[in-house]
PDB file of C-alpha atoms in Angstrom:
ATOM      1  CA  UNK A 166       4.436  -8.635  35.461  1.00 54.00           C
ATOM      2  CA  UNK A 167       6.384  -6.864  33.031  1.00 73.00           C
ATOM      3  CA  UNK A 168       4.626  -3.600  31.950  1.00 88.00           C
ATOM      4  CA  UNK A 169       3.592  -3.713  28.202  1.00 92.00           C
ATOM      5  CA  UNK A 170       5.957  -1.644  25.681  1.00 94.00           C
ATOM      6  CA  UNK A 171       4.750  -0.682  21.979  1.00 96.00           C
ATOM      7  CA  UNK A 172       6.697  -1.538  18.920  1.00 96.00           C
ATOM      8  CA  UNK A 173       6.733  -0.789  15.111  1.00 97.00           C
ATOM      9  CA  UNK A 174       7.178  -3.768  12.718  1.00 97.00           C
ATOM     10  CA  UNK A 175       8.200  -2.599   9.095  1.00 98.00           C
ATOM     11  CA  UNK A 176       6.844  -5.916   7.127  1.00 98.00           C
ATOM     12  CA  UNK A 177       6.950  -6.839   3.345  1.00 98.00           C
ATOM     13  CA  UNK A 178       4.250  -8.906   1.615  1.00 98.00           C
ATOM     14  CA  UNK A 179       3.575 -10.492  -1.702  1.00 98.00           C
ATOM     15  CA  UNK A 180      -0.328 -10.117  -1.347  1.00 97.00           C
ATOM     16  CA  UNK A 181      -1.149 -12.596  -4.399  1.00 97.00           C
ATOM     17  CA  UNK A 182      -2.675 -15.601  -1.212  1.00 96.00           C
ATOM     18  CA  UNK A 183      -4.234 -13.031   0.723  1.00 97.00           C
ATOM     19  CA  UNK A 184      -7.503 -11.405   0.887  1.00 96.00           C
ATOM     20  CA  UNK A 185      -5.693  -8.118   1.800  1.00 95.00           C
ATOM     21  CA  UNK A 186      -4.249  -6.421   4.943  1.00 96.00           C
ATOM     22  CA  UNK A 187      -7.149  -7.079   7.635  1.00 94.00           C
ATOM     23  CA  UNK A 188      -8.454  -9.669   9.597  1.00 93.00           C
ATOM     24  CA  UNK A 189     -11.656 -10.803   8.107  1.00 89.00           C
ATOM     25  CA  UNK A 190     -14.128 -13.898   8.823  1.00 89.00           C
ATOM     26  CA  UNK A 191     -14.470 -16.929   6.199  1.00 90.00           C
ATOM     27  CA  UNK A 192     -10.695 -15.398   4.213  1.00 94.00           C
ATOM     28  CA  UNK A 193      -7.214 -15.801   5.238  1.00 96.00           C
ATOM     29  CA  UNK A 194      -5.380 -12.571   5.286  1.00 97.00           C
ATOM     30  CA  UNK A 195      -1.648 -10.806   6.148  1.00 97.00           C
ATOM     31  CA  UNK A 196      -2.933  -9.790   9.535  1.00 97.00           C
ATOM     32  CA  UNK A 197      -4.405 -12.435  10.638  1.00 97.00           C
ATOM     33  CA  UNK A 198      -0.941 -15.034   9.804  1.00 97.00           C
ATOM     34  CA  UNK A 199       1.402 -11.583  11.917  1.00 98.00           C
ATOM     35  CA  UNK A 200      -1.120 -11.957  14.789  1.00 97.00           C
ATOM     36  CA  UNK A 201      -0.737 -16.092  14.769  1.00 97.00           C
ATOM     37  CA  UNK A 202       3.242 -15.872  14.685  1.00 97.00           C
ATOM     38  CA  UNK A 203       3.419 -12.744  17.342  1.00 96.00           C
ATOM     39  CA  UNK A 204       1.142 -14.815  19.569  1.00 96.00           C
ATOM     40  CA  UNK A 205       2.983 -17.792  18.896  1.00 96.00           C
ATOM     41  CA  UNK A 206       6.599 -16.309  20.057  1.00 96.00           C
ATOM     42  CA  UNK A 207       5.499 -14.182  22.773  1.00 94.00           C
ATOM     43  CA  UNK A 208       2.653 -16.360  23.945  1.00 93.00           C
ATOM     44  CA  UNK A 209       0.338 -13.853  24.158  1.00 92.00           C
ATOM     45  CA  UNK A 210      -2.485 -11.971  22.845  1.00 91.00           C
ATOM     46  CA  UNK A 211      -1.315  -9.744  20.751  1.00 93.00           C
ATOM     47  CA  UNK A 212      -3.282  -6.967  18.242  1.00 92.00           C
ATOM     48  CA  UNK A 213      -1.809  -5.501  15.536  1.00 97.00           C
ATOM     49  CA  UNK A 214      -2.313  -1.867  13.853  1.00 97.00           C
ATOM     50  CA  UNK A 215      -1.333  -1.146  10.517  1.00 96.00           C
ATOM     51  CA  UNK A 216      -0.493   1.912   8.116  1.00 96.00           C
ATOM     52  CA  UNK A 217      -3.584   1.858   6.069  1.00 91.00           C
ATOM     53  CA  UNK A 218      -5.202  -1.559   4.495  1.00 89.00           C
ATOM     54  CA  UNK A 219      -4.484  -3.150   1.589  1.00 92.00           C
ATOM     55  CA  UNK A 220      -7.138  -4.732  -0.881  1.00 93.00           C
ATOM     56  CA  UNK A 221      -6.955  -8.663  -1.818  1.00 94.00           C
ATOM     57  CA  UNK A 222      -4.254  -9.279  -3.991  1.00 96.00           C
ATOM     58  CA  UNK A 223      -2.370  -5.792  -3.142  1.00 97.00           C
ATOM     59  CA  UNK A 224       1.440  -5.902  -2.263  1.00 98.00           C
ATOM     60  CA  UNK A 225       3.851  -4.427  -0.205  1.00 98.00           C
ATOM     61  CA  UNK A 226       7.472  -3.870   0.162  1.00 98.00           C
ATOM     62  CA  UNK A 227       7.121  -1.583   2.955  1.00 97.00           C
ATOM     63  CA  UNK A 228       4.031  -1.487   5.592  1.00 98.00           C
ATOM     64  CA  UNK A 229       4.296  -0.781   9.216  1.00 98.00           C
ATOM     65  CA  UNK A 230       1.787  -2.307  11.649  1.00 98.00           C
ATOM     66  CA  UNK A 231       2.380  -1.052  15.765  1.00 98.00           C
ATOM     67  CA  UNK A 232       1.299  -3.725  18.995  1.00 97.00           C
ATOM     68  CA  UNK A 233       1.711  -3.772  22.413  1.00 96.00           C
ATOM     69  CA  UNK A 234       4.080  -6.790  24.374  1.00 95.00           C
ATOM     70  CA  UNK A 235       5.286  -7.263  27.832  1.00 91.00           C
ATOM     71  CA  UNK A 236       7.955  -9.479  26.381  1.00 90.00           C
ATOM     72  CA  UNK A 237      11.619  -8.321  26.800  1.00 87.00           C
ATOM     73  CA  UNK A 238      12.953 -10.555  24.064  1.00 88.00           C
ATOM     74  CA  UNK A 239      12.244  -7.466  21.141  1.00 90.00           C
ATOM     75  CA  UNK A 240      14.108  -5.243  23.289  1.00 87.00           C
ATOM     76  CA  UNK A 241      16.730  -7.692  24.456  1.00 88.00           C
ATOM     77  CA  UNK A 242      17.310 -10.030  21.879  1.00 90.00           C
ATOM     78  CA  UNK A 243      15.541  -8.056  18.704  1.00 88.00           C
ATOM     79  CA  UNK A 244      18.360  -9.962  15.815  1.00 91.00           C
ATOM     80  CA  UNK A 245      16.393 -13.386  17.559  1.00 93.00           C
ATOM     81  CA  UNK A 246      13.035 -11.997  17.858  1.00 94.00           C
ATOM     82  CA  UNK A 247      13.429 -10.869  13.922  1.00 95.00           C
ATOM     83  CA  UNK A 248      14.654 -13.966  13.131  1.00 96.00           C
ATOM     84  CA  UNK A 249      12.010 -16.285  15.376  1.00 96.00           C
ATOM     85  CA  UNK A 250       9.512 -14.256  13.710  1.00 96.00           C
ATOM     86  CA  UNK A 251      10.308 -14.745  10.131  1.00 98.00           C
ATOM     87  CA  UNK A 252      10.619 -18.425  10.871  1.00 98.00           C
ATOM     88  CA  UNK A 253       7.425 -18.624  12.291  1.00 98.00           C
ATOM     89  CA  UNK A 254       5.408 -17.133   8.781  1.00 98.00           C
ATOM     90  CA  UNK A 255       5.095 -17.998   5.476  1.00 98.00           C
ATOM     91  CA  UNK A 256       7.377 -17.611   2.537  1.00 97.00           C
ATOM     92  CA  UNK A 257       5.527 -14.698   1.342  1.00 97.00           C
ATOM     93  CA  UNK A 258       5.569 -12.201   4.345  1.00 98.00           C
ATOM     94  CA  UNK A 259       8.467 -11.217   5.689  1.00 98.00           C
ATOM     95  CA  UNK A 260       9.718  -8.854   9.075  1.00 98.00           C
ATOM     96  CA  UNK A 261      12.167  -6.440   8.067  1.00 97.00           C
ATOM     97  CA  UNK A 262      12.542  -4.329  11.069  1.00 96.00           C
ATOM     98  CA  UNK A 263      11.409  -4.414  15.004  1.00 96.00           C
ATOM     99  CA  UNK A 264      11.513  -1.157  16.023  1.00 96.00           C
ATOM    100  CA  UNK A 265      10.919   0.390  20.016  1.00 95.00           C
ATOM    101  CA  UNK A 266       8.593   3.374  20.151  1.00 96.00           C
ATOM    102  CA  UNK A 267       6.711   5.653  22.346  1.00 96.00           C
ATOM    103  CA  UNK A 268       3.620   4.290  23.878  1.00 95.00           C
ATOM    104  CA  UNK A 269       1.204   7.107  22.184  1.00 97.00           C
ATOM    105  CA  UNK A 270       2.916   6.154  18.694  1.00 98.00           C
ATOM    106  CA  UNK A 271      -0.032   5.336  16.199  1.00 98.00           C
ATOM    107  CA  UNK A 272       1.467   2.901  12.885  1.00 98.00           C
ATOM    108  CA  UNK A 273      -2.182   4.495  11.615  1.00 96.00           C
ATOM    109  CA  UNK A 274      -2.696   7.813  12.235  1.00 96.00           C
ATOM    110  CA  UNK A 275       0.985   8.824  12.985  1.00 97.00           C
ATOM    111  CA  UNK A 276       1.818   8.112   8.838  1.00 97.00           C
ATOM    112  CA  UNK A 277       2.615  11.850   7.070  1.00 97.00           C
ATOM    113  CA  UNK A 278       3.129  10.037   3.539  1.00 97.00           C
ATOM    114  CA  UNK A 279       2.419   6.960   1.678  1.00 98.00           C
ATOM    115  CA  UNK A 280       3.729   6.220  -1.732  1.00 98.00           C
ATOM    116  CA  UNK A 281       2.259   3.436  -4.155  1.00 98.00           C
ATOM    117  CA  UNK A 282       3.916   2.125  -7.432  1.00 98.00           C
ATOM    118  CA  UNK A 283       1.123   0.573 -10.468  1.00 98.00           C
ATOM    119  CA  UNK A 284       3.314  -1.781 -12.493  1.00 98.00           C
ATOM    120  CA  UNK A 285       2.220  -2.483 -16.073  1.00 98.00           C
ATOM    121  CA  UNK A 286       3.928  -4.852 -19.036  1.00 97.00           C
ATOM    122  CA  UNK A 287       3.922  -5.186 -22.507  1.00 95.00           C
ATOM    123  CA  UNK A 288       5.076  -8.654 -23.150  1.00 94.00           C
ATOM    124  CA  UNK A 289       3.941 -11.692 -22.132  1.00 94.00           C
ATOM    125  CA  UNK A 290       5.574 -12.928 -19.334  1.00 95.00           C
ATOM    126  CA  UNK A 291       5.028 -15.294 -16.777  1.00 96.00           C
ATOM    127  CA  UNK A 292       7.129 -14.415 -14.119  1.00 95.00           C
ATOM    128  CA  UNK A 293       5.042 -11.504 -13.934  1.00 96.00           C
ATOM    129  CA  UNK A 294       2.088 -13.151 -13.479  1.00 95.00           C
ATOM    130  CA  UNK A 295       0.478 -11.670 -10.320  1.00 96.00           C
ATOM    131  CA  UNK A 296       3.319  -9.052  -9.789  1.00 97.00           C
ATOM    132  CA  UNK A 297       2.336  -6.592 -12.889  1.00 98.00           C
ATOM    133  CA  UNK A 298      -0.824  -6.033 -15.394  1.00 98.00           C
ATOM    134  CA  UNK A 299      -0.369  -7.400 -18.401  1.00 97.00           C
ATOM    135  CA  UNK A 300      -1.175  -4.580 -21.353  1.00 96.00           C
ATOM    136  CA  UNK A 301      -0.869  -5.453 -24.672  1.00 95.00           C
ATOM    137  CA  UNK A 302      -0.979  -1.747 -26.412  1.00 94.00           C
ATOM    138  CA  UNK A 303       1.608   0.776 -25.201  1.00 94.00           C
ATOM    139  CA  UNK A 304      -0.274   4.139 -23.928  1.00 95.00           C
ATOM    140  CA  UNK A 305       0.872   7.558 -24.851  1.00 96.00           C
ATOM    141  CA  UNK A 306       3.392   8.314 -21.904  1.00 96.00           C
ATOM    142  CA  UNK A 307       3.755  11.794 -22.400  1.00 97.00           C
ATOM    143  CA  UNK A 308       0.259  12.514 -22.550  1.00 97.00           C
ATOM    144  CA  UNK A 309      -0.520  10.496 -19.240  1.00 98.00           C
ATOM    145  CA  UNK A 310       2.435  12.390 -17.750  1.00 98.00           C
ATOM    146  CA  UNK A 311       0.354  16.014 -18.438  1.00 97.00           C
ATOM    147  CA  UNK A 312      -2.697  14.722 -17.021  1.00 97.00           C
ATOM    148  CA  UNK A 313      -1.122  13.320 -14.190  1.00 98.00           C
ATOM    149  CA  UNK A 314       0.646  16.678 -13.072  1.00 98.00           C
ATOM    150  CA  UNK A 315      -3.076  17.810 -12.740  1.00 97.00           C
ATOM    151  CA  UNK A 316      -3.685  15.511  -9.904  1.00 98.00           C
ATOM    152  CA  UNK A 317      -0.796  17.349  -7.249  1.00 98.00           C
ATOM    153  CA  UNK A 318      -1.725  19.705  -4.693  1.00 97.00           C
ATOM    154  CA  UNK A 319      -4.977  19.022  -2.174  1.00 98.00           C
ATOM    155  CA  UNK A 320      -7.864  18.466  -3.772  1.00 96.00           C
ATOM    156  CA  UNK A 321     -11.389  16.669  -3.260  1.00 96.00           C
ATOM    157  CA  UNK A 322     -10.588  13.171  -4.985  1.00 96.00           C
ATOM    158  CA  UNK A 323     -14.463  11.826  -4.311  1.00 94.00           C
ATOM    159  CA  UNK A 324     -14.010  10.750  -7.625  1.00 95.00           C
ATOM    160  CA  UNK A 325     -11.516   8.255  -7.184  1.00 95.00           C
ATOM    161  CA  UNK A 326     -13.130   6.804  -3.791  1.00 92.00           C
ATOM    162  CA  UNK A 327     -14.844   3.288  -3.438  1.00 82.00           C
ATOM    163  CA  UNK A 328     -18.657   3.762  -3.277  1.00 74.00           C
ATOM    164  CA  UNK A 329     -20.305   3.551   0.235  1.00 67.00           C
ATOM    165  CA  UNK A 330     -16.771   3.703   2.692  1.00 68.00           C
ATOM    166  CA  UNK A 331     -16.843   5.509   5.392  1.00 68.00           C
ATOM    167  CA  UNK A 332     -14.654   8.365   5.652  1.00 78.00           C
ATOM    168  CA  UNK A 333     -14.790  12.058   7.297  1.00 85.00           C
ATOM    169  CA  UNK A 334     -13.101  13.809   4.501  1.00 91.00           C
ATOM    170  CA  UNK A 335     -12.235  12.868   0.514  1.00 93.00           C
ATOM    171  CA  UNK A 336      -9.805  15.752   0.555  1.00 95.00           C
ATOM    172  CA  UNK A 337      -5.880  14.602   0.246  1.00 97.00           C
ATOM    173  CA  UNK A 338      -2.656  16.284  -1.163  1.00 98.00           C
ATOM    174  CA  UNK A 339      -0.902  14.449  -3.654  1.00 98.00           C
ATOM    175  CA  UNK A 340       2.682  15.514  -3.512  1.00 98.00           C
ATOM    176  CA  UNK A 341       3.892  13.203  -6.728  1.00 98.00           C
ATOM    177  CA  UNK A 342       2.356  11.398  -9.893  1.00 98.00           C
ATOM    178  CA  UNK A 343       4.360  10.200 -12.835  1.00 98.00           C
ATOM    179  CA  UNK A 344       4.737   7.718 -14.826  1.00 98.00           C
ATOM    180  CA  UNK A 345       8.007   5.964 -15.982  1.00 97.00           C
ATOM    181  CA  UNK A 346       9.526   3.489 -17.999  1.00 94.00           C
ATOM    182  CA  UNK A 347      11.513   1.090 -17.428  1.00 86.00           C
ATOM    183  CA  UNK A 348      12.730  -2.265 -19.479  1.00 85.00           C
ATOM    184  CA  UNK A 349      10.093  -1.604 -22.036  1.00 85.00           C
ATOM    185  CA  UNK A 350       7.228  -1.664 -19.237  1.00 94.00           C
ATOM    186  CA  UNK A 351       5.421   1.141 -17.154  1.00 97.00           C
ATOM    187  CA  UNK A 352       5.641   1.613 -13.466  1.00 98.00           C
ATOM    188  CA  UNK A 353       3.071   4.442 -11.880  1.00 98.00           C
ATOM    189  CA  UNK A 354       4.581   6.358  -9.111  1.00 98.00           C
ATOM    190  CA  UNK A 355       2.078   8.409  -6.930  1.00 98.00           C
ATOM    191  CA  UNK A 356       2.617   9.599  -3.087  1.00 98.00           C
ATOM    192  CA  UNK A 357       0.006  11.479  -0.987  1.00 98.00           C
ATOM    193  CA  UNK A 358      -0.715  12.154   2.869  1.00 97.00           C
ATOM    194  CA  UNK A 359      -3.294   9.787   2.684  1.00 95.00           C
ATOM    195  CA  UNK A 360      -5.061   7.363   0.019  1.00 95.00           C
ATOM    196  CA  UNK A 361      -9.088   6.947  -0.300  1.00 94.00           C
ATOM    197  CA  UNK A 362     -10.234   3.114  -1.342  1.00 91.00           C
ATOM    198  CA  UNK A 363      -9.143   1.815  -4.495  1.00 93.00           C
ATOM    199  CA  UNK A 364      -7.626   5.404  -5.224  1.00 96.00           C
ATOM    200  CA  UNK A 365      -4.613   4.491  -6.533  1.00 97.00           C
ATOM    201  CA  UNK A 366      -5.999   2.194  -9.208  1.00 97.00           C
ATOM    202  CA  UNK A 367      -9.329   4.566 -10.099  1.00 97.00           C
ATOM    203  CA  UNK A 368      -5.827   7.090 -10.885  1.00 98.00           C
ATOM    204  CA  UNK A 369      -4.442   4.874 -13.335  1.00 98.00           C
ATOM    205  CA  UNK A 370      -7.379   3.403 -14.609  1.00 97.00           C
ATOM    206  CA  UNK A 371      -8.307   7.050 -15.914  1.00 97.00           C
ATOM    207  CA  UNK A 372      -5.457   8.192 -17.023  1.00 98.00           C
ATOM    208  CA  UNK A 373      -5.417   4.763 -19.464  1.00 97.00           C
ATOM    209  CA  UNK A 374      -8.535   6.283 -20.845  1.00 96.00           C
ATOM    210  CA  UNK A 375      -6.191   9.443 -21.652  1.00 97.00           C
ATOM    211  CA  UNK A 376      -3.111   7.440 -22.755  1.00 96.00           C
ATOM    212  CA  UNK A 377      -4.919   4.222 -24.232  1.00 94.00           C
ATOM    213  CA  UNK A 378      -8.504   5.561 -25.699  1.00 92.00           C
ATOM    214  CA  UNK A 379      -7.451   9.308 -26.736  1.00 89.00           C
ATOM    215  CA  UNK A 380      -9.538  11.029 -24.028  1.00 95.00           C
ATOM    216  CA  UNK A 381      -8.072  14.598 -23.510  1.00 96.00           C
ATOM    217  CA  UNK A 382      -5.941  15.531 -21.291  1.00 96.00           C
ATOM    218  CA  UNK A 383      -8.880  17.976 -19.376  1.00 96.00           C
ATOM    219  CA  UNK A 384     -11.015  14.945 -19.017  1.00 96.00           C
ATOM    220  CA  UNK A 385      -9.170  14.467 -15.919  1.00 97.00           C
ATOM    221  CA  UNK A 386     -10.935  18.051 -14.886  1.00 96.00           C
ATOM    222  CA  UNK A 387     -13.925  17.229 -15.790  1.00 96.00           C
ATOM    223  CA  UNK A 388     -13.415  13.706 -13.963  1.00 96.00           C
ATOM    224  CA  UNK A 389     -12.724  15.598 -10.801  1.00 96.00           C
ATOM    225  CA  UNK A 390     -14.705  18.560 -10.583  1.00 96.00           C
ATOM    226  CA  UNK A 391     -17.342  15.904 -10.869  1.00 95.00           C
ATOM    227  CA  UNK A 392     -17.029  14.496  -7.550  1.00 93.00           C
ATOM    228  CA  UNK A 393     -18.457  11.249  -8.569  1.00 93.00           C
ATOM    229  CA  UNK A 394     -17.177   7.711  -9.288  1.00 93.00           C
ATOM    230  CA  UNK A 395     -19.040   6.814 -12.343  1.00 93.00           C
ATOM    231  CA  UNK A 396     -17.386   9.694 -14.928  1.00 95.00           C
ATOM    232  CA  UNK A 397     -13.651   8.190 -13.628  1.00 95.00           C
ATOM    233  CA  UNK A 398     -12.394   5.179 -15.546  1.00 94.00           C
ATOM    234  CA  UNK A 399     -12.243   1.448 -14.298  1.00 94.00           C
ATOM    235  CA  UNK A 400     -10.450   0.376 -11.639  1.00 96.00           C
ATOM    236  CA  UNK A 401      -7.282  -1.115 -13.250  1.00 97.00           C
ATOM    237  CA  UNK A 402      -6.644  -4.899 -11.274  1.00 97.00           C
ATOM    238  CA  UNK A 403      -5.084  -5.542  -7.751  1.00 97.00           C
ATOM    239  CA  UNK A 404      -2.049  -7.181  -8.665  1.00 97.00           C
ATOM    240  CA  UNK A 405      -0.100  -4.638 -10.496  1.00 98.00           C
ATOM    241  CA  UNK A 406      -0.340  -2.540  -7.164  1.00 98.00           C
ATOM    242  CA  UNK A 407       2.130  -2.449  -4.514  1.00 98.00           C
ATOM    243  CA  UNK A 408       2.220  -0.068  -1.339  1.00 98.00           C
ATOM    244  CA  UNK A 409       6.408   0.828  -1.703  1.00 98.00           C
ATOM    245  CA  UNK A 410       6.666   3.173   1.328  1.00 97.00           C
ATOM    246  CA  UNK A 411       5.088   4.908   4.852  1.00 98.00           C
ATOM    247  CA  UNK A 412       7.177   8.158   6.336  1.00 98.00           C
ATOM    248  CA  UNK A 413       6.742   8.637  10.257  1.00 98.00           C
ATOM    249  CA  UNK A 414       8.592  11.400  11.944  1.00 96.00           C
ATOM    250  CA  UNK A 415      10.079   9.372  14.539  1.00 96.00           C
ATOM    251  CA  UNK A 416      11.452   6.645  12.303  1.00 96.00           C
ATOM    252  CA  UNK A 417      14.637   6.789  10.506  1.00 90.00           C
ATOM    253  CA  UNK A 418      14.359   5.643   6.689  1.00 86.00           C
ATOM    254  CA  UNK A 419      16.850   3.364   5.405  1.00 81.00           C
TER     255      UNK A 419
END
């Protein structure tokens, strides 16, 4: 028997079907259809690991998930193991890359950076629909782009943090935040070393109490020195999210 060898998977997902990232009972999600068309095509068991989770209705254009196979065919053959692979899930996740590692490498705990983008439009569209948050008002953009500049650096972001998860530390360094525009609509742009639950959109949903409802630009302070989830504003909704990009050392962006 061959032994086993471990391999990265860059996918790409439109998470609009799903029920998120992980495997869950009674709910049909990303993980779960990778594991059925991996077992399917190497006709074995195979568990997945992923970069971080992502919430029902959350997208990605760039997640990496590792497993273990014996099968020779994704060292071998990888252009036909890419393209079995694709074939074998639905329209709406897709394989980019099938990529050899070392066996310690961890798709989890290996990830130095993850960037998110929070798309929002102005005009009613519906090829947007469950790609982008549909805002009718257009926020101040320069104000949002002050407060934002007070989230970099490491920090405690309890704030920001889904009630009751379980996590050793709240602390994370959040190397960029910024807002742009572009075609008349708003795209968020914030990477950290790590993300808390539903931090991202807790982020935006604040600073749309700055830019939207003329909160100050220190309410953001006074959001975080507070530690607590209640003084931060809504979380904004799932769709307009999208997980853009995961840095390893060891893997060669493209």
């Amino acid at each position: 028997m061959n032994e086993k060898k471990r391999f990265f998977l860059e996918i790409a997902y439109d998470g609009t079907a799903y029920h998120g990232w992980q495997v869950q009972p009674n709910a049909v999600s990303v993980q779960e259809k990778l594991n059925q068309a991996l077992k399917t095509f190497l006709r074995e068991e195979v568990e997945t690991v992923g970069a971080g989770r992502t919430d029902t209705g959350v997208h990605a254009r760039q997640l990496y998930v590792h497993f273990d196979s014996a099968n020779g065919v994704l060292v071998d053959v990888p252009d036909r193991a890419l393209l079995a692979l694709n074939a074998l899930l639905p329209y709406d996740i897709a394989v980019r890359r099938i990529i050899p590692v070392l066996s310690e490498a961890h798709a989890r705990f290996d990830a130095t950076e993850r960037s998110y983008e929070y798309h929002i439009h102005h005009q009613k569209d519906p090829f947007l629909i469950n790609k982008s948050w549909f805002v009718r008002d257009v926020p101040d953009v320069e104000k949002m782009n002050e407060a934002a500049k007070l989230l970099l650096g490491t920090k405690d972001f309890a704030c920001f943090s889904k009630s009751n998860t379980q996590v050793f530390t709240t602390i994370c360094t959040i190397k960029e935040a910024r807002w742009e525009q572009k075609e008349g609509n708003l795209v968020f742009h914030i990477t950290a070393d790590r993300f808390l639950r539903n931090m991202v959109r807790a982020i935006v949903g604040t600073l749309l109490e700055i830019g939207l409802k003329g909160k100050s630009i220190s309410f953001l302070t006074e959001v975080l020195e507070s530690k607590s989830r209640s003084k931060a504003g809504v979380s904004v909704p799932a769709h307009g999210l999208y997980l853009t990009r995961v840095v390893y050392p060891y893997i060669q962006e493209r």
